[in-house]
PDB file of C-alpha atoms in Angstrom:
ATOM      1  CA  MET A   1     110.164 -39.962 -90.276  1.00 30.00           C
ATOM      2  CA  GLU A   2     110.855 -36.631 -92.118  1.00 33.00           C
ATOM      3  CA  ILE A   3     108.181 -35.637 -94.767  1.00 32.00           C
ATOM      4  CA  ASN A   4     108.133 -32.532 -97.416  1.00 37.00           C
ATOM      5  CA  ILE A   5     105.682 -30.001 -96.768  1.00 37.00           C
ATOM      6  CA  LEU A   6     103.712 -29.809 -99.504  1.00 41.00           C
ATOM      7  CA  ILE A   7     103.199 -26.349-100.976  1.00 38.00           C
ATOM      8  CA  SER A   8     100.017 -25.400-103.188  1.00 42.00           C
ATOM      9  CA  PRO A   9     101.342 -25.040-106.840  1.00 41.00           C
ATOM     10  CA  GLN A  10      99.983 -21.799-106.687  1.00 39.00           C
ATOM     11  CA  PHE A  11     102.072 -20.257-104.011  1.00 36.00           C
ATOM     12  CA  GLN A  12     105.616 -21.415-105.326  1.00 39.00           C
ATOM     13  CA  HIS A  13     108.353 -19.476-107.132  1.00 36.00           C
ATOM     14  CA  GLN A  14     106.616 -16.111-106.166  1.00 36.00           C
ATOM     15  CA  GLN A  15     108.788 -13.154-104.698  1.00 34.00           C
ATOM     16  CA  PHE A  16     107.247 -11.320-102.243  1.00 35.00           C
ATOM     17  CA  SER A  17     108.898  -8.154 -99.838  1.00 37.00           C
ATOM     18  CA  ILE A  18     109.104  -8.820 -96.608  1.00 43.00           C
ATOM     19  CA  TYR A  19     106.578  -7.612 -93.155  1.00 44.00           C
ATOM     20  CA  THR A  20     109.067  -5.922 -91.237  1.00 50.00           C
ATOM     21  CA  MET A  21     107.050  -5.113 -87.807  1.00 71.00           C
ATOM     22  CA  GLY A  22     104.961  -7.905 -86.139  1.00 89.00           C
ATOM     23  CA  LYS A  23     101.381  -8.257 -87.638  1.00 96.00           C
ATOM     24  CA  VAL A  24      98.441  -8.989 -85.235  1.00 98.00           C
ATOM     25  CA  ILE A  25      95.880 -11.119 -86.350  1.00 98.00           C
ATOM     26  CA  ALA A  26      92.910 -11.855 -83.699  1.00 97.00           C
ATOM     27  CA  ILE A  27      90.951 -15.479 -84.308  1.00 97.00           C
ATOM     28  CA  ALA A  28      87.380 -14.340 -83.009  1.00 93.00           C
ATOM     29  CA  ASN A  29      84.088 -15.609 -83.244  1.00 89.00           C
ATOM     30  CA  GLN A  30      81.884 -15.387 -80.694  1.00 82.00           C
ATOM     31  CA  LYS A  31      80.056 -18.441 -81.410  1.00 80.00           C
ATOM     32  CA  GLY A  32      81.679 -21.754 -79.829  1.00 79.00           C
ATOM     33  CA  GLY A  33      82.758 -24.568 -81.242  1.00 80.00           C
ATOM     34  CA  VAL A  34      83.635 -23.691 -84.546  1.00 84.00           C
ATOM     35  CA  GLY A  35      87.345 -24.120 -84.428  1.00 88.00           C
ATOM     36  CA  LYS A  36      88.506 -20.809 -82.825  1.00 93.00           C
ATOM     37  CA  THR A  37      91.327 -22.514 -81.135  1.00 95.00           C
ATOM     38  CA  THR A  38      92.064 -25.046 -83.225  1.00 96.00           C
ATOM     39  CA  THR A  39      92.777 -22.585 -85.918  1.00 96.00           C
ATOM     40  CA  ALA A  40      94.662 -20.317 -83.498  1.00 97.00           C
ATOM     41  CA  ILE A  41      97.298 -23.071 -82.652  1.00 97.00           C
ATOM     42  CA  ASN A  42      97.464 -24.591 -86.342  1.00 97.00           C
ATOM     43  CA  LEU A  43      97.945 -21.443 -88.387  1.00 98.00           C
ATOM     44  CA  SER A  44     100.535 -20.045 -85.735  1.00 98.00           C
ATOM     45  CA  ALA A  45     102.397 -23.313 -86.062  1.00 97.00           C
ATOM     46  CA  SER A  46     102.191 -23.699 -89.441  1.00 97.00           C
ATOM     47  CA  LEU A  47     103.235 -20.082 -89.780  1.00 97.00           C
ATOM     48  CA  ALA A  48     106.066 -20.726 -87.499  1.00 96.00           C
ATOM     49  CA  ILE A  49     107.116 -24.057 -89.551  1.00 95.00           C
ATOM     50  CA  LEU A  50     107.221 -21.916 -92.621  1.00 95.00           C
ATOM     51  CA  ASP A  51     110.364 -19.882 -91.191  1.00 93.00           C
ATOM     52  CA  TYR A  52     108.786 -17.015 -89.268  1.00 96.00           C
ATOM     53  CA  LYS A  53     108.802 -16.082 -85.970  1.00 96.00           C
ATOM     54  CA  ILE A  54     105.328 -16.322 -84.281  1.00 97.00           C
ATOM     55  CA  LEU A  55     104.025 -15.473 -80.584  1.00 98.00           C
ATOM     56  CA  LEU A  56     100.802 -17.203 -80.026  1.00 98.00           C
ATOM     57  CA  ILE A  57      98.247 -14.987 -77.117  1.00 98.00           C
ATOM     58  CA  ASP A  58      96.128 -17.600 -75.250  1.00 97.00           C
ATOM     59  CA  ALA A  59      93.377 -14.621 -74.285  1.00 96.00           C
ATOM     60  CA  ASP A  60      90.764 -17.259 -73.484  1.00 94.00           C
ATOM     61  CA  PRO A  61      90.533 -18.718 -69.617  1.00 94.00           C
ATOM     62  CA  GLN A  62      90.016 -22.204 -70.454  1.00 93.00           C
ATOM     63  CA  ALA A  63      93.770 -22.138 -72.125  1.00 94.00           C
ATOM     64  CA  ASN A  64      93.119 -24.725 -74.676  1.00 95.00           C
ATOM     65  CA  ALA A  65      95.287 -22.792 -76.642  1.00 96.00           C
ATOM     66  CA  SER A  66      98.344 -23.120 -74.134  1.00 96.00           C
ATOM     67  CA  THR A  67      97.400 -26.944 -73.159  1.00 95.00           C
ATOM     68  CA  GLY A  68      96.699 -27.792 -77.311  1.00 95.00           C
ATOM     69  CA  ILE A  69     100.501 -26.768 -77.708  1.00 95.00           C
ATOM     70  CA  GLY A  70     102.028 -28.708 -74.580  1.00 94.00           C
ATOM     71  CA  VAL A  71     102.082 -25.896 -72.261  1.00 94.00           C
ATOM     72  CA  ASN A  72     100.555 -26.725 -68.716  1.00 90.00           C
ATOM     73  CA  ASN A  73      99.771 -22.998 -67.562  1.00 82.00           C
ATOM     74  CA  GLU A  74      99.740 -23.987 -64.103  1.00 83.00           C
ATOM     75  CA  GLU A  75     103.469 -24.427 -64.185  1.00 88.00           C
ATOM     76  CA  THR A  76     104.222 -21.267 -65.969  1.00 93.00           C
ATOM     77  CA  GLU A  77     105.062 -18.219 -63.205  1.00 94.00           C
ATOM     78  CA  TYR A  78     103.207 -15.758 -64.923  1.00 96.00           C
ATOM     79  CA  ASN A  79     100.616 -15.698 -68.021  1.00 96.00           C
ATOM     80  CA  LEU A  80      98.158 -13.187 -69.858  1.00 97.00           C
ATOM     81  CA  TYR A  81      96.133 -12.252 -66.649  1.00 96.00           C
ATOM     82  CA  ASP A  82      99.140 -10.975 -64.671  1.00 96.00           C
ATOM     83  CA  CYS A  83     100.120  -8.858 -67.703  1.00 97.00           C
ATOM     84  CA  LEU A  84      96.566  -7.237 -68.012  1.00 96.00           C
ATOM     85  CA  ILE A  85      95.845  -6.981 -64.537  1.00 96.00           C
ATOM     86  CA  ASN A  86      99.432  -6.606 -62.745  1.00 94.00           C
ATOM     87  CA  GLU A  87     101.505  -5.193 -64.989  1.00 94.00           C
ATOM     88  CA  ILE A  88     103.878  -7.618 -65.357  1.00 96.00           C
ATOM     89  CA  SER A  89     106.383  -7.073 -68.685  1.00 97.00           C
ATOM     90  CA  PRO A  90     104.878  -9.553 -71.610  1.00 97.00           C
ATOM     91  CA  PHE A  91     108.640 -10.640 -71.998  1.00 97.00           C
ATOM     92  CA  ASP A  92     108.768 -12.286 -68.685  1.00 97.00           C
ATOM     93  CA  ALA A  93     105.168 -14.095 -69.478  1.00 97.00           C
ATOM     94  CA  ILE A  94     106.639 -15.721 -72.662  1.00 97.00           C
ATOM     95  CA  VAL A  95     107.372 -19.684 -72.711  1.00 97.00           C
ATOM     96  CA  SER A  96     108.517 -21.432 -76.037  1.00 96.00           C
ATOM     97  CA  THR A  97     107.403 -24.361 -77.184  1.00 96.00           C
ATOM     98  CA  ASP A  98     108.240 -27.659 -79.097  1.00 94.00           C
ATOM     99  CA  THR A  99     107.465 -26.146 -82.497  1.00 95.00           C
ATOM    100  CA  PRO A 100     110.505 -24.146 -83.345  1.00 94.00           C
ATOM    101  CA  GLY A 101     109.988 -20.417 -84.130  1.00 95.00           C
ATOM    102  CA  LEU A 102     106.754 -20.537 -82.165  1.00 97.00           C
ATOM    103  CA  ASP A 103     106.456 -18.479 -78.400  1.00 98.00           C
ATOM    104  CA  LEU A 104     103.489 -18.631 -76.561  1.00 98.00           C
ATOM    105  CA  ILE A 105     101.719 -16.244 -73.667  1.00 98.00           C
ATOM    106  CA  PRO A 106      99.541 -18.832 -71.750  1.00 97.00           C
ATOM    107  CA  ALA A 107      95.876 -17.916 -70.403  1.00 96.00           C
ATOM    108  CA  HIS A 108      94.633 -19.111 -67.058  1.00 93.00           C
ATOM    109  CA  ILE A 109      91.603 -19.303 -65.086  1.00 93.00           C
ATOM    110  CA  ASN A 110      91.904 -16.119 -63.401  1.00 92.00           C
ATOM    111  CA  LEU A 111      91.292 -14.280 -67.109  1.00 93.00           C
ATOM    112  CA  VAL A 112      87.542 -15.032 -66.290  1.00 91.00           C
ATOM    113  CA  GLY A 113      87.666 -12.010 -63.591  1.00 91.00           C
ATOM    114  CA  ALA A 114      89.924  -9.492 -65.825  1.00 92.00           C
ATOM    115  CA  GLU A 115      86.295  -8.449 -67.504  1.00 88.00           C
ATOM    116  CA  ILE A 116      85.477  -7.146 -64.283  1.00 92.00           C
ATOM    117  CA  GLU A 117      89.036  -6.002 -63.154  1.00 94.00           C
ATOM    118  CA  LEU A 118      89.684  -3.776 -66.339  1.00 93.00           C
ATOM    119  CA  ILE A 119      86.318  -2.131 -66.129  1.00 91.00           C
ATOM    120  CA  ASN A 120      87.439   1.056 -64.398  1.00 90.00           C
ATOM    121  CA  ARG A 121      91.017   1.073 -65.886  1.00 91.00           C
ATOM    122  CA  PHE A 122      91.826   4.058 -67.943  1.00 91.00           C
ATOM    123  CA  ARG A 123      91.709   3.224 -71.640  1.00 93.00           C
ATOM    124  CA  ARG A 124      90.311   0.068 -70.548  1.00 95.00           C
ATOM    125  CA  GLU A 125      90.193  -1.309 -74.255  1.00 95.00           C
ATOM    126  CA  PHE A 126      93.844  -0.380 -74.645  1.00 97.00           C
ATOM    127  CA  VAL A 127      95.314  -2.422 -72.155  1.00 97.00           C
ATOM    128  CA  LEU A 128      95.921  -5.108 -74.593  1.00 97.00           C
ATOM    129  CA  LYS A 129      97.385  -2.535 -77.404  1.00 97.00           C
ATOM    130  CA  LYS A 130     100.065  -1.443 -75.062  1.00 96.00           C
ATOM    131  CA  ILE A 131     101.436  -4.936 -74.085  1.00 97.00           C
ATOM    132  CA  ILE A 132     101.478  -6.008 -77.649  1.00 97.00           C
ATOM    133  CA  SER A 133     103.291  -2.756 -78.767  1.00 95.00           C
ATOM    134  CA  GLU A 134     106.418  -4.158 -76.914  1.00 94.00           C
ATOM    135  CA  LEU A 135     106.569  -7.421 -78.683  1.00 96.00           C
ATOM    136  CA  LYS A 136     105.707  -6.201 -82.373  1.00 94.00           C
ATOM    137  CA  GLU A 137     109.161  -5.740 -83.347  1.00 93.00           C
ATOM    138  CA  GLU A 138     110.258  -9.542 -81.897  1.00 95.00           C
ATOM    139  CA  TYR A 139     107.909 -10.951 -83.923  1.00 97.00           C
ATOM    140  CA  ASP A 140     106.515 -11.421 -87.433  1.00 96.00           C
ATOM    141  CA  PHE A 141     102.925 -12.378 -86.275  1.00 97.00           C
ATOM    142  CA  ILE A 142     101.476 -12.087 -83.220  1.00 98.00           C
ATOM    143  CA  ILE A 143      98.117 -14.428 -82.851  1.00 98.00           C
ATOM    144  CA  ILE A 144      95.451 -13.837 -80.431  1.00 98.00           C
ATOM    145  CA  ASP A 145      93.169 -16.910 -79.626  1.00 97.00           C
ATOM    146  CA  CYS A 146      90.182 -14.743 -78.391  1.00 95.00           C
ATOM    147  CA  LEU A 147      87.271 -15.745 -76.363  1.00 90.00           C
ATOM    148  CA  PRO A 148      84.169 -17.297 -77.287  1.00 87.00           C
ATOM    149  CA  SER A 149      82.128 -14.273 -76.808  1.00 83.00           C
ATOM    150  CA  LEU A 150      82.080 -10.364 -77.262  1.00 81.00           C
ATOM    151  CA  GLY A 151      83.238  -8.984 -73.615  1.00 87.00           C
ATOM    152  CA  LEU A 152      85.914  -6.486 -72.563  1.00 92.00           C
ATOM    153  CA  VAL A 153      89.094  -8.795 -73.066  1.00 94.00           C
ATOM    154  CA  THR A 154      87.530  -9.631 -76.768  1.00 93.00           C
ATOM    155  CA  VAL A 155      86.953  -5.744 -77.426  1.00 94.00           C
ATOM    156  CA  ASN A 156      91.060  -5.340 -76.179  1.00 96.00           C
ATOM    157  CA  ALA A 157      92.073  -8.128 -78.529  1.00 97.00           C
ATOM    158  CA  LEU A 158      90.184  -6.502 -81.448  1.00 96.00           C
ATOM    159  CA  THR A 159      91.551  -3.125 -80.802  1.00 96.00           C
ATOM    160  CA  ALA A 160      94.893  -4.399 -80.330  1.00 97.00           C
ATOM    161  CA  ALA A 161      94.679  -6.481 -83.690  1.00 97.00           C
ATOM    162  CA  ASP A 162      95.996  -5.177 -87.524  1.00 97.00           C
ATOM    163  CA  SER A 163      92.842  -7.793 -88.827  1.00 97.00           C
ATOM    164  CA  VAL A 164      90.524 -10.314 -87.726  1.00 97.00           C
ATOM    165  CA  LEU A 165      90.382 -13.722 -89.166  1.00 97.00           C
ATOM    166  CA  VAL A 166      86.796 -15.728 -88.517  1.00 94.00           C
ATOM    167  CA  PRO A 167      86.405 -19.267 -88.365  1.00 94.00           C
ATOM    168  CA  VAL A 168      83.302 -20.694 -89.418  1.00 90.00           C
ATOM    169  CA  GLN A 169      81.984 -23.836 -89.355  1.00 88.00           C
ATOM    170  CA  CYS A 170      80.522 -25.598 -92.273  1.00 85.00           C
ATOM    171  CA  GLU A 171      77.329 -26.957 -90.755  1.00 81.00           C
ATOM    172  CA  TYR A 172      73.401 -25.867 -89.787  1.00 75.00           C
ATOM    173  CA  PHE A 173      73.647 -22.177 -87.991  1.00 77.00           C
ATOM    174  CA  ALA A 174      76.959 -21.886 -89.542  1.00 75.00           C
ATOM    175  CA  LEU A 175      76.452 -18.298 -90.625  1.00 77.00           C
ATOM    176  CA  GLU A 176      74.116 -17.491 -87.716  1.00 76.00           C
ATOM    177  CA  GLY A 177      75.533 -14.245 -85.313  1.00 73.00           C
ATOM    178  CA  LEU A 178      78.347 -13.729 -88.013  1.00 82.00           C
ATOM    179  CA  GLY A 179      76.493 -10.396 -88.762  1.00 79.00           C
ATOM    180  CA  LYS A 180      76.203  -9.587 -85.106  1.00 81.00           C
ATOM    181  CA  LEU A 181      80.519 -10.200 -84.774  1.00 85.00           C
ATOM    182  CA  MET A 182      80.878  -7.914 -88.242  1.00 87.00           C
ATOM    183  CA  ASN A 183      78.887  -5.468 -86.669  1.00 87.00           C
ATOM    184  CA  THR A 184      81.048  -5.314 -83.504  1.00 87.00           C
ATOM    185  CA  ILE A 185      83.982  -5.154 -85.602  1.00 91.00           C
ATOM    186  CA  ARG A 186      82.679  -2.050 -87.294  1.00 92.00           C
ATOM    187  CA  GLN A 187      82.013  -0.614 -83.867  1.00 92.00           C
ATOM    188  CA  VAL A 188      85.585  -1.169 -82.948  1.00 93.00           C
ATOM    189  CA  LYS A 189      87.192  -0.093 -86.361  1.00 95.00           C
ATOM    190  CA  ASN A 190      84.937   3.213 -86.294  1.00 95.00           C
ATOM    191  CA  GLN A 191      85.635   3.875 -81.965  1.00 95.00           C
ATOM    192  CA  LEU A 192      88.920   2.279 -81.060  1.00 96.00           C
ATOM    193  CA  ASN A 193      90.937   0.835 -83.986  1.00 96.00           C
ATOM    194  CA  PRO A 194      90.526   2.683 -87.437  1.00 96.00           C
ATOM    195  CA  GLU A 195      92.921   0.390 -88.878  1.00 94.00           C
ATOM    196  CA  LEU A 196      91.175  -2.896 -88.169  1.00 96.00           C
ATOM    197  CA  ASP A 197      90.668  -4.971 -91.109  1.00 94.00           C
ATOM    198  CA  ILE A 198      89.076  -8.543 -91.784  1.00 94.00           C
ATOM    199  CA  GLU A 199      92.047 -11.169 -92.592  1.00 96.00           C
ATOM    200  CA  GLY A 200      89.210 -13.113 -93.866  1.00 94.00           C
ATOM    201  CA  ILE A 201      86.767 -15.988 -92.942  1.00 94.00           C
ATOM    202  CA  LEU A 202      87.686 -19.518 -92.937  1.00 96.00           C
ATOM    203  CA  LEU A 203      85.459 -22.246 -93.044  1.00 93.00           C
ATOM    204  CA  SER A 204      86.100 -25.079 -91.516  1.00 91.00           C
ATOM    205  CA  MET A 205      84.842 -28.798 -90.576  1.00 88.00           C
ATOM    206  CA  TYR A 206      84.083 -29.347 -94.093  1.00 88.00           C
ATOM    207  CA  ASP A 207      82.941 -32.954 -95.177  1.00 85.00           C
ATOM    208  CA  ALA A 208      82.933 -33.281 -98.856  1.00 83.00           C
ATOM    209  CA  ARG A 209      80.102 -35.801 -98.411  1.00 87.00           C
ATOM    210  CA  LEU A 210      77.902 -33.411 -96.953  1.00 85.00           C
ATOM    211  CA  ARG A 211      75.194 -31.358 -98.863  1.00 87.00           C
ATOM    212  CA  LEU A 212      74.748 -28.933 -96.126  1.00 86.00           C
ATOM    213  CA  ALA A 213      78.370 -28.541 -96.080  1.00 87.00           C
ATOM    214  CA  ASN A 214      78.519 -27.652 -99.732  1.00 89.00           C
ATOM    215  CA  GLU A 215      75.517 -25.476 -98.953  1.00 87.00           C
ATOM    216  CA  VAL A 216      77.315 -23.503 -96.745  1.00 86.00           C
ATOM    217  CA  VAL A 217      80.762 -23.024 -98.432  1.00 89.00           C
ATOM    218  CA  GLN A 218      78.134 -21.464-101.270  1.00 87.00           C
ATOM    219  CA  GLU A 219      76.404 -19.234 -99.067  1.00 86.00           C
ATOM    220  CA  ALA A 220      79.394 -18.037 -97.764  1.00 87.00           C
ATOM    221  CA  ARG A 221      81.276 -16.994-100.935  1.00 89.00           C
ATOM    222  CA  LYS A 222      78.033 -15.599-102.181  1.00 86.00           C
ATOM    223  CA  TYR A 223      77.554 -13.324 -99.274  1.00 85.00           C
ATOM    224  CA  PHE A 224      81.587 -12.719 -98.405  1.00 86.00           C
ATOM    225  CA  GLU A 225      82.958 -13.000-101.836  1.00 86.00           C
ATOM    226  CA  GLU A 226      86.839 -12.791-101.434  1.00 88.00           C
ATOM    227  CA  ARG A 227      87.128 -12.298 -97.617  1.00 91.00           C
ATOM    228  CA  VAL A 228      86.419 -16.279 -97.307  1.00 93.00           C
ATOM    229  CA  PHE A 229      89.715 -17.957 -97.903  1.00 96.00           C
ATOM    230  CA  LYS A 230      90.360 -19.959-100.651  1.00 95.00           C
ATOM    231  CA  THR A 231      91.491 -22.643 -98.309  1.00 96.00           C
ATOM    232  CA  ILE A 232      89.201 -25.137 -96.336  1.00 94.00           C
ATOM    233  CA  ILE A 233      89.933 -26.919 -93.261  1.00 95.00           C
ATOM    234  CA  HIS A 234      88.530 -29.955 -93.373  1.00 94.00           C
ATOM    235  CA  ARG A 235      87.228 -32.790 -90.960  1.00 91.00           C
ATOM    236  CA  ASN A 236      90.297 -34.868 -89.793  1.00 90.00           C
ATOM    237  CA  SER A 237      90.825 -37.246 -87.278  1.00 92.00           C
ATOM    238  CA  ARG A 238      94.686 -36.019 -87.058  1.00 94.00           C
ATOM    239  CA  ILE A 239      93.218 -32.574 -85.941  1.00 94.00           C
ATOM    240  CA  ALA A 240      91.253 -33.760 -82.936  1.00 92.00           C
ATOM    241  CA  GLU A 241      93.854 -35.856 -81.624  1.00 94.00           C
ATOM    242  CA  SER A 242      96.912 -33.707 -81.887  1.00 94.00           C
ATOM    243  CA  PRO A 243      95.683 -31.434 -78.752  1.00 92.00           C
ATOM    244  CA  GLY A 244      95.497 -34.358 -76.867  1.00 92.00           C
ATOM    245  CA  GLU A 245      99.512 -35.350 -77.119  1.00 93.00           C
ATOM    246  CA  GLY A 246      99.923 -31.455 -77.105  1.00 93.00           C
ATOM    247  CA  MET A 247     101.289 -30.199 -80.431  1.00 95.00           C
ATOM    248  CA  PRO A 248      99.975 -28.965 -83.604  1.00 96.00           C
ATOM    249  CA  VAL A 249      98.930 -31.017 -85.981  1.00 95.00           C
ATOM    250  CA  ALA A 250     102.080 -30.260 -88.659  1.00 93.00           C
ATOM    251  CA  MET A 251     103.884 -31.478 -85.364  1.00 93.00           C
ATOM    252  CA  TYR A 252     101.813 -34.785 -84.870  1.00 93.00           C
ATOM    253  CA  ASP A 253     101.054 -36.014 -88.209  1.00 93.00           C
ATOM    254  CA  ALA A 254     102.908 -33.982 -91.214  1.00 92.00           C
ATOM    255  CA  SER A 255     101.695 -35.879 -93.848  1.00 92.00           C
ATOM    256  CA  CYS A 256      97.940 -36.185 -92.606  1.00 95.00           C
ATOM    257  CA  LYS A 257      95.046 -33.799 -94.803  1.00 94.00           C
ATOM    258  CA  GLY A 258      94.535 -31.582 -91.731  1.00 93.00           C
ATOM    259  CA  ALA A 259      98.285 -30.501 -91.612  1.00 95.00           C
ATOM    260  CA  ILE A 260      98.160 -29.695 -95.507  1.00 96.00           C
ATOM    261  CA  ASN A 261      95.170 -27.978 -95.061  1.00 96.00           C
ATOM    262  CA  PHE A 262      96.984 -25.327 -92.361  1.00 97.00           C
ATOM    263  CA  LEU A 263      99.922 -25.213 -94.172  1.00 96.00           C
ATOM    264  CA  ASN A 264      98.301 -23.956 -97.190  1.00 96.00           C
ATOM    265  CA  LEU A 265      96.246 -21.452 -95.373  1.00 97.00           C
ATOM    266  CA  ALA A 266      99.246 -20.191 -93.797  1.00 97.00           C
ATOM    267  CA  GLN A 267     100.832 -19.613 -97.209  1.00 96.00           C
ATOM    268  CA  GLU A 268      97.615 -18.027 -98.295  1.00 96.00           C
ATOM    269  CA  VAL A 269      97.777 -15.401 -95.266  1.00 96.00           C
ATOM    270  CA  LEU A 270     101.743 -14.840 -96.043  1.00 96.00           C
ATOM    271  CA  ARG A 271     100.634 -14.237 -99.662  1.00 93.00           C
ATOM    272  CA  LYS A 272      97.420 -11.842 -98.676  1.00 92.00           C
ATOM    273  CA  ASN A 273     100.428 -10.097 -96.839  1.00 93.00           C
ATOM    274  CA  LYS A 274     103.057  -9.979 -99.657  1.00 89.00           C
ATOM    275  CA  MET A 275     105.620 -12.329 -97.533  1.00 89.00           C
ATOM    276  CA  LYS A 276     107.896 -14.815 -99.169  1.00 81.00           C
ATOM    277  CA  VAL A 277     106.941 -18.618 -98.762  1.00 78.00           C
ATOM    278  CA  LYS A 278     109.979 -21.132 -98.449  1.00 67.00           C
ATOM    279  CA  ARG A 279     109.516 -24.742 -98.895  1.00 57.00           C
ATOM    280  CA  LEU A 280     110.722 -26.482 -95.753  1.00 56.00           C
ATOM    281  CA  LYS A 281     111.260 -29.851 -94.087  1.00 47.00           C
ATOM    282  CA  THR A 282     109.412 -30.479 -90.576  1.00 51.00           C
ATOM    283  CA  LYS A 283     109.087 -34.319 -88.412  1.00 51.00           C
ATOM    284  CA  SER A 284     106.227 -35.600 -87.577  1.00 50.00           C
ATOM    285  CA  LYS A 285     106.367 -36.678 -83.859  1.00 52.00           C
ATOM    286  CA  LYS A 286     103.384 -38.737 -83.782  1.00 52.00           C
ATOM    287  CA  LYS A 287     103.953 -41.582 -81.536  1.00 45.00           C
ATOM    288  CA  LYS A 288     103.865 -45.100 -82.228  1.00 39.00           C
ATOM    289  CA  LYS A 289     100.856 -47.556 -81.087  1.00 38.00           C
ATOM    290  CA  MET A 290     102.184 -50.471 -79.113  1.00 35.00           C
ATOM    291  CA  LYS A 291     101.228 -53.622 -81.231  1.00 35.00           C
TER     292      LYS A 291
END
């Protein structure tokens, strides 16, 4: 069925200048289970649905971002590991996805060893930056799904990025470790990437019925103020189901709350970067269950 994408009123009827070179956003948090890969997949897909050309780089050896958008990394000829270690051209590693406008450089389990193999490389923190520099003019946004760690591959991603988007779950201990991540970002900015900025802190897995979730939102907004996105990602079964079908939630069920949340996040990112938001249509590809 064909469904109109819902555009938040505050983002409609605004004129913005167009960003002329691909902005690189790293999705990072050293804590696991915060919705990092989910954010990388669905923000990338939502920006593509809004008619921008997007490259998603899967920098996590678990390759969940790759499988989550329907790419079997075992069937691809090259991947990010080949680009980092074997100096394969990134153009040879790019694969298209079923989401129009969204391309992928897949991950591979071999990325586990990349941390060690990069140690003796000249300017080892800048390897990914060099790779991405070849691609920036081809895309409006390049989004990197980082490892849930602060190792050398993640440092490469932060060195290559223009900004960092930090997902934080609305649960107990949510803000624990966030200070450590911010300190790492500060160090990378001071020593390796002076232009690195915070794209924003994204509150995810939100359940309005839970007092704790609302307290986390209040605390995050209190301490990080305007750095916290206005958009909050709610807990939604469709978000959890869609990776199993190998597609972003907006392609799986465009009318669900999760899809609308991520489309609103994409609009907020566009507005922050002074880029135009368009009203488009998409088709839900959710499979019908047999009765």
